[in-house]
């Protein structure tokens, strides 16, 4: 029988070192912005693969890893995704979205045109496996799917940002077309597209701010 437990590989940092590391991470992460103007400059596939490996190292309910990532650089597939997304987004912006939703988005300056879906070198489609399927084709219940996929997506965005790439979490609504275009099975639900690449040289981002610490957290 293989051992069920093994010693944790862990080297405690000095408190000063800990503070330096967490501050450096904070300073790095807080420069991340959602970018909608991408350059078409290529990004090596290995960078994307390592970012996905990072995402897939995330904790998950019962370690079921209920996710699947499809990284797309093929221009024809990106085009299909853009056309399908824009079709949904046109409906979203011209009637399907309630006025309150459109008002909440107004300051971001978004609209139904999604050229970045073709310009950006990589689109990473994140799928959640609502349930698993065992070797005999039987359904296996998955736990905390949303939470697990959310955590993995956060790891993915952090890894891409730490590499120096711009990212956008894009959620065309609805986005079931992704399952068809990317040939994913019925137990998988598309959660988001993580668009990534270099920002365009003249990329603009909305002037926004984050909540003050006191509005975000309380330490007791
Ligand atoms: N899916 C649309 C609308 C949209 C919704 C939210 I919530 C955003 O934070 C941004 C956009 C779009 O991508 O334009």
mmCIF file of C-alpha atoms and ligand atoms in Angstrom:
data_model
loop_
_atom_site.group_PDB
_atom_site.id
_atom_site.type_symbol
_atom_site.label_atom_id
_atom_site.label_comp_id
_atom_site.label_asym_id
_atom_site.label_seq_id
_atom_site.Cartn_x
_atom_site.Cartn_y
_atom_site.Cartn_z
ATOM 1 C CA UNK A 1 0.000 0.000 0.000
ATOM 2 C CA UNK A 2 1.461 3.402 -0.899
ATOM 3 C CA UNK A 3 1.833 5.836 2.030
ATOM 4 C CA UNK A 4 -1.207 8.119 2.499
ATOM 5 C CA UNK A 5 0.772 10.942 4.042
ATOM 6 C CA UNK A 6 4.211 12.432 3.563
ATOM 7 C CA UNK A 7 6.137 15.209 5.314
ATOM 8 C CA UNK A 8 5.296 18.723 4.187
ATOM 9 C CA UNK A 9 8.107 20.364 2.251
ATOM 10 C CA UNK A 10 8.274 23.744 3.962
ATOM 11 C CA UNK A 11 10.953 26.299 4.767
ATOM 12 C CA UNK A 12 9.722 29.045 7.129
ATOM 13 C CA UNK A 13 10.822 32.546 6.077
ATOM 14 C CA UNK A 14 12.084 35.029 8.660
ATOM 15 C CA UNK A 15 9.299 37.483 9.632
ATOM 16 C CA UNK A 16 11.117 40.341 7.891
ATOM 17 C CA UNK A 17 11.468 38.274 4.765
ATOM 18 C CA UNK A 18 7.792 37.338 4.980
ATOM 19 C CA UNK A 19 6.812 40.985 5.082
ATOM 20 C CA UNK A 20 9.061 41.804 2.128
ATOM 21 C CA UNK A 21 7.558 39.003 0.112
ATOM 22 C CA UNK A 22 3.943 39.819 0.842
ATOM 23 C CA UNK A 23 4.572 43.508 0.186
ATOM 24 C CA UNK A 24 6.318 42.744 -3.100
ATOM 25 C CA UNK A 25 3.426 40.500 -4.104
ATOM 26 C CA UNK A 26 0.892 43.168 -3.165
ATOM 27 C CA UNK A 27 2.796 45.869 -5.057
ATOM 28 C CA UNK A 28 2.938 43.608 -8.079
ATOM 29 C CA UNK A 29 -0.671 42.482 -7.976
ATOM 30 C CA UNK A 30 -2.081 45.926 -7.474
ATOM 31 C CA UNK A 31 -0.686 47.004 -10.836
ATOM 32 C CA UNK A 32 -2.940 44.526 -12.611
ATOM 33 C CA UNK A 33 -5.617 46.133 -14.747
ATOM 34 C CA UNK A 34 -8.279 44.613 -16.948
ATOM 35 C CA UNK A 35 -7.131 45.499 -20.450
ATOM 36 C CA UNK A 36 -9.294 45.564 -23.558
ATOM 37 C CA UNK A 37 -6.748 46.843 -26.090
ATOM 38 C CA UNK A 38 -4.277 44.117 -26.965
ATOM 39 C CA UNK A 39 -1.248 43.943 -29.228
ATOM 40 C CA UNK A 40 -1.030 41.030 -31.666
ATOM 41 C CA UNK A 41 2.571 40.394 -30.587
ATOM 42 C CA UNK A 42 2.956 36.653 -30.035
ATOM 43 C CA UNK A 43 3.463 35.172 -26.579
ATOM 44 C CA UNK A 44 5.316 31.847 -26.300
ATOM 45 C CA UNK A 45 3.090 28.869 -25.686
ATOM 46 C CA UNK A 46 5.306 27.779 -22.789
ATOM 47 C CA UNK A 47 4.357 30.907 -20.828
ATOM 48 C CA UNK A 48 0.682 30.055 -21.235
ATOM 49 C CA UNK A 49 1.279 26.430 -20.358
ATOM 50 C CA UNK A 50 3.088 27.330 -17.134
ATOM 51 C CA UNK A 51 0.341 29.774 -16.151
ATOM 52 C CA UNK A 52 -2.211 27.012 -16.668
ATOM 53 C CA UNK A 53 -0.084 24.625 -14.619
ATOM 54 C CA UNK A 54 -0.151 27.258 -11.870
ATOM 55 C CA UNK A 55 -3.948 27.478 -12.103
ATOM 56 C CA UNK A 56 -4.249 23.718 -11.968
ATOM 57 C CA UNK A 57 -2.182 23.637 -8.763
ATOM 58 C CA UNK A 58 -4.995 25.457 -6.936
ATOM 59 C CA UNK A 59 -6.839 23.867 -4.019
ATOM 60 C CA UNK A 60 -10.224 22.390 -4.887
ATOM 61 C CA UNK A 61 -13.112 20.643 -3.167
ATOM 62 C CA UNK A 62 -11.968 17.091 -2.309
ATOM 63 C CA UNK A 63 -9.019 17.744 -4.653
ATOM 64 C CA UNK A 64 -11.356 16.916 -7.534
ATOM 65 C CA UNK A 65 -9.832 19.666 -9.695
ATOM 66 C CA UNK A 66 -13.165 20.299 -11.411
ATOM 67 C CA UNK A 67 -11.751 22.467 -14.182
ATOM 68 C CA UNK A 68 -10.510 22.305 -17.728
ATOM 69 C CA UNK A 69 -8.618 24.993 -19.620
ATOM 70 C CA UNK A 70 -8.503 25.401 -23.380
ATOM 71 C CA UNK A 71 -5.797 27.790 -24.583
ATOM 72 C CA UNK A 72 -6.549 29.064 -28.056
ATOM 73 C CA UNK A 73 -4.058 30.771 -30.354
ATOM 74 C CA UNK A 74 -5.374 29.382 -33.650
ATOM 75 C CA UNK A 75 -6.676 32.394 -35.624
ATOM 76 C CA UNK A 76 -9.635 30.542 -37.162
ATOM 77 C CA UNK A 77 -10.829 29.396 -33.726
ATOM 78 C CA UNK A 78 -10.358 32.866 -32.260
ATOM 79 C CA UNK A 79 -12.426 34.259 -35.114
ATOM 80 C CA UNK A 80 -15.243 31.786 -34.456
ATOM 81 C CA UNK A 81 -15.195 32.740 -30.772
ATOM 82 C CA UNK A 82 -15.247 36.452 -31.594
ATOM 83 C CA UNK A 83 -18.184 36.124 -33.992
ATOM 84 C CA UNK A 84 -20.213 34.017 -31.562
ATOM 85 C CA UNK A 85 -19.386 36.280 -28.606
ATOM 86 C CA UNK A 86 -20.282 39.446 -30.507
ATOM 87 C CA UNK A 87 -23.601 37.958 -31.558
ATOM 88 C CA UNK A 88 -24.508 37.363 -27.906
ATOM 89 C CA UNK A 89 -23.060 40.674 -26.787
ATOM 90 C CA UNK A 90 -25.091 42.599 -29.385
ATOM 91 C CA UNK A 91 -28.224 41.107 -27.863
ATOM 92 C CA UNK A 92 -26.910 41.804 -24.381
ATOM 93 C CA UNK A 93 -26.259 45.488 -25.056
ATOM 94 C CA UNK A 94 -29.408 46.056 -27.116
ATOM 95 C CA UNK A 95 -32.118 44.727 -24.835
ATOM 96 C CA UNK A 96 -31.256 41.581 -22.926
ATOM 97 C CA UNK A 97 -29.355 43.332 -20.162
ATOM 98 C CA UNK A 98 -31.570 45.257 -17.740
ATOM 99 C CA UNK A 99 -30.961 49.010 -17.624
ATOM 100 C CA UNK A 100 -29.533 48.706 -14.138
ATOM 101 C CA UNK A 101 -26.828 46.342 -15.399
ATOM 102 C CA UNK A 102 -25.902 48.582 -18.330
ATOM 103 C CA UNK A 103 -25.775 51.572 -15.988
ATOM 104 C CA UNK A 104 -23.383 49.678 -13.684
ATOM 105 C CA UNK A 105 -21.080 48.971 -16.651
ATOM 106 C CA UNK A 106 -21.270 52.411 -18.203
ATOM 107 C CA UNK A 107 -18.037 53.743 -16.677
ATOM 108 C CA UNK A 108 -16.046 50.864 -18.210
ATOM 109 C CA UNK A 109 -16.933 51.967 -21.722
ATOM 110 C CA UNK A 110 -17.614 48.411 -22.909
ATOM 111 C CA UNK A 111 -19.784 47.536 -25.887
ATOM 112 C CA UNK A 112 -20.629 44.623 -28.178
ATOM 113 C CA UNK A 113 -17.487 44.898 -30.314
ATOM 114 C CA UNK A 114 -14.809 42.491 -29.074
ATOM 115 C CA UNK A 115 -11.823 42.874 -31.439
ATOM 116 C CA UNK A 116 -9.482 41.704 -28.662
ATOM 117 C CA UNK A 117 -10.861 38.192 -29.133
ATOM 118 C CA UNK A 118 -8.921 38.116 -32.412
ATOM 119 C CA UNK A 119 -6.081 40.520 -31.660
ATOM 120 C CA UNK A 120 -4.854 39.005 -28.403
ATOM 121 C CA UNK A 121 -2.514 36.076 -29.039
ATOM 122 C CA UNK A 122 -4.190 33.808 -26.491
ATOM 123 C CA UNK A 123 -7.699 33.165 -25.235
ATOM 124 C CA UNK A 124 -7.898 30.770 -22.311
ATOM 125 C CA UNK A 125 -11.359 29.302 -21.900
ATOM 126 C CA UNK A 126 -12.022 28.158 -18.340
ATOM 127 C CA UNK A 127 -14.528 25.341 -17.941
ATOM 128 C CA UNK A 128 -16.102 24.041 -14.729
ATOM 129 C CA UNK A 129 -16.877 20.338 -14.521
ATOM 130 C CA UNK A 130 -20.315 20.279 -12.921
ATOM 131 C CA UNK A 131 -19.736 16.580 -12.284
ATOM 132 C CA UNK A 132 -17.033 14.088 -13.127
ATOM 133 C CA UNK A 133 -17.305 10.944 -15.214
ATOM 134 C CA UNK A 134 -15.524 7.762 -14.079
ATOM 135 C CA UNK A 135 -13.953 5.049 -16.269
ATOM 136 C CA UNK A 136 -17.304 3.297 -16.580
ATOM 137 C CA UNK A 137 -19.077 6.468 -17.636
ATOM 138 C CA UNK A 138 -20.854 6.953 -14.303
ATOM 139 C CA UNK A 139 -21.373 10.433 -12.902
ATOM 140 C CA UNK A 140 -19.188 11.422 -9.962
ATOM 141 C CA UNK A 141 -20.437 14.233 -7.765
ATOM 142 C CA UNK A 142 -18.148 17.279 -7.556
ATOM 143 C CA UNK A 143 -18.040 19.577 -4.530
ATOM 144 C CA UNK A 144 -17.526 23.349 -4.358
ATOM 145 C CA UNK A 145 -17.160 23.606 -8.104
ATOM 146 C CA UNK A 146 -17.725 27.350 -8.367
ATOM 147 C CA UNK A 147 -15.351 28.133 -5.540
ATOM 148 C CA UNK A 148 -12.665 25.794 -6.859
ATOM 149 C CA UNK A 149 -12.808 27.157 -10.389
ATOM 150 C CA UNK A 150 -12.841 30.702 -9.033
ATOM 151 C CA UNK A 151 -9.674 30.041 -7.047
ATOM 152 C CA UNK A 152 -7.955 28.402 -10.031
ATOM 153 C CA UNK A 153 -8.943 31.325 -12.249
ATOM 154 C CA UNK A 154 -7.427 33.714 -9.712
ATOM 155 C CA UNK A 155 -4.199 31.718 -9.784
ATOM 156 C CA UNK A 156 -4.255 31.857 -13.597
ATOM 157 C CA UNK A 157 -4.695 35.630 -13.699
ATOM 158 C CA UNK A 158 -2.006 36.118 -11.027
ATOM 159 C CA UNK A 159 0.439 33.889 -12.942
ATOM 160 C CA UNK A 160 -0.159 35.706 -16.231
ATOM 161 C CA UNK A 161 0.178 39.076 -14.541
ATOM 162 C CA UNK A 162 3.362 38.031 -12.753
ATOM 163 C CA UNK A 163 4.775 36.997 -16.134
ATOM 164 C CA UNK A 164 4.162 40.551 -17.331
ATOM 165 C CA UNK A 165 1.130 39.920 -19.510
ATOM 166 C CA UNK A 166 -2.088 41.891 -19.632
ATOM 167 C CA UNK A 167 -5.298 40.029 -18.892
ATOM 168 C CA UNK A 168 -9.030 40.445 -19.268
ATOM 169 C CA UNK A 169 -11.651 38.218 -17.733
ATOM 170 C CA UNK A 170 -14.342 38.212 -20.368
ATOM 171 C CA UNK A 171 -17.746 36.654 -19.841
ATOM 172 C CA UNK A 172 -19.886 36.874 -22.947
ATOM 173 C CA UNK A 173 -23.347 36.045 -21.792
ATOM 174 C CA UNK A 174 -24.482 33.404 -22.412
ATOM 175 C CA UNK A 175 -21.329 31.591 -23.518
ATOM 176 C CA UNK A 176 -22.421 28.048 -24.196
ATOM 177 C CA UNK A 177 -21.073 28.474 -27.731
ATOM 178 C CA UNK A 178 -17.620 27.905 -26.212
ATOM 179 C CA UNK A 179 -18.482 24.322 -25.415
ATOM 180 C CA UNK A 180 -19.442 23.676 -29.023
ATOM 181 C CA UNK A 181 -16.596 25.581 -30.682
ATOM 182 C CA UNK A 182 -14.011 24.007 -28.387
ATOM 183 C CA UNK A 183 -15.588 20.535 -28.425
ATOM 184 C CA UNK A 184 -15.974 20.129 -24.684
ATOM 185 C CA UNK A 185 -18.246 17.493 -23.105
ATOM 186 C CA UNK A 186 -21.707 17.970 -21.593
ATOM 187 C CA UNK A 187 -20.465 17.934 -17.978
ATOM 188 C CA UNK A 188 -18.427 21.098 -18.596
ATOM 189 C CA UNK A 189 -19.811 24.601 -18.329
ATOM 190 C CA UNK A 190 -17.835 27.568 -19.644
ATOM 191 C CA UNK A 191 -17.075 30.010 -16.821
ATOM 192 C CA UNK A 192 -14.970 32.716 -18.438
ATOM 193 C CA UNK A 193 -12.481 33.574 -21.112
ATOM 194 C CA UNK A 194 -9.156 34.869 -19.861
ATOM 195 C CA UNK A 195 -7.830 36.998 -22.693
ATOM 196 C CA UNK A 196 -4.081 37.544 -22.501
ATOM 197 C CA UNK A 197 -1.154 39.035 -24.367
ATOM 198 C CA UNK A 198 0.785 42.286 -24.480
ATOM 199 C CA UNK A 199 -1.327 45.406 -24.128
ATOM 200 C CA UNK A 200 -1.517 47.617 -27.209
ATOM 201 C CA UNK A 201 1.058 50.422 -27.105
ATOM 202 C CA UNK A 202 -1.736 52.977 -26.773
ATOM 203 C CA UNK A 203 -3.976 50.928 -24.458
ATOM 204 C CA UNK A 204 -6.266 53.008 -22.270
ATOM 205 C CA UNK A 205 -7.943 51.805 -19.099
ATOM 206 C CA UNK A 206 -10.817 53.352 -17.171
ATOM 207 C CA UNK A 207 -10.020 55.585 -14.214
ATOM 208 C CA UNK A 208 -11.257 53.506 -11.307
ATOM 209 C CA UNK A 209 -10.183 52.901 -7.733
ATOM 210 C CA UNK A 210 -10.374 50.083 -5.241
ATOM 211 C CA UNK A 211 -12.277 50.352 -1.965
ATOM 212 C CA UNK A 212 -10.402 51.564 1.104
ATOM 213 C CA UNK A 213 -9.070 48.801 3.353
ATOM 214 C CA UNK A 214 -11.665 49.594 6.045
ATOM 215 C CA UNK A 215 -14.466 49.111 3.586
ATOM 216 C CA UNK A 216 -13.025 45.787 2.523
ATOM 217 C CA UNK A 217 -11.914 44.117 5.712
ATOM 218 C CA UNK A 218 -11.985 44.211 9.473
ATOM 219 C CA UNK A 219 -9.325 42.738 11.699
ATOM 220 C CA UNK A 220 -10.511 41.547 15.088
HETATM 221 N N1 LIG B 1 -20.218 40.576 -20.973
HETATM 222 C C1 LIG B 1 -20.297 41.972 -21.357
HETATM 223 C C2 LIG B 1 -20.742 42.847 -20.257
HETATM 224 C C3 LIG B 1 -19.889 43.022 -19.077
HETATM 225 C C4 LIG B 1 -20.359 42.604 -17.848
HETATM 226 C C5 LIG B 1 -19.646 42.843 -16.715
HETATM 227 I I1 LIG B 1 -20.450 42.327 -14.927
HETATM 228 C C6 LIG B 1 -18.377 43.491 -16.788
HETATM 229 O O1 LIG B 1 -17.640 43.720 -15.630
HETATM 230 C C7 LIG B 1 -17.913 43.909 -18.026
HETATM 231 C C8 LIG B 1 -18.673 43.652 -19.162
HETATM 232 C C9 LIG B 1 -18.991 42.450 -21.992
HETATM 233 O O2 LIG B 1 -17.989 41.775 -21.894
HETATM 234 O O3 LIG B 1 -18.991 43.511 -22.596
#
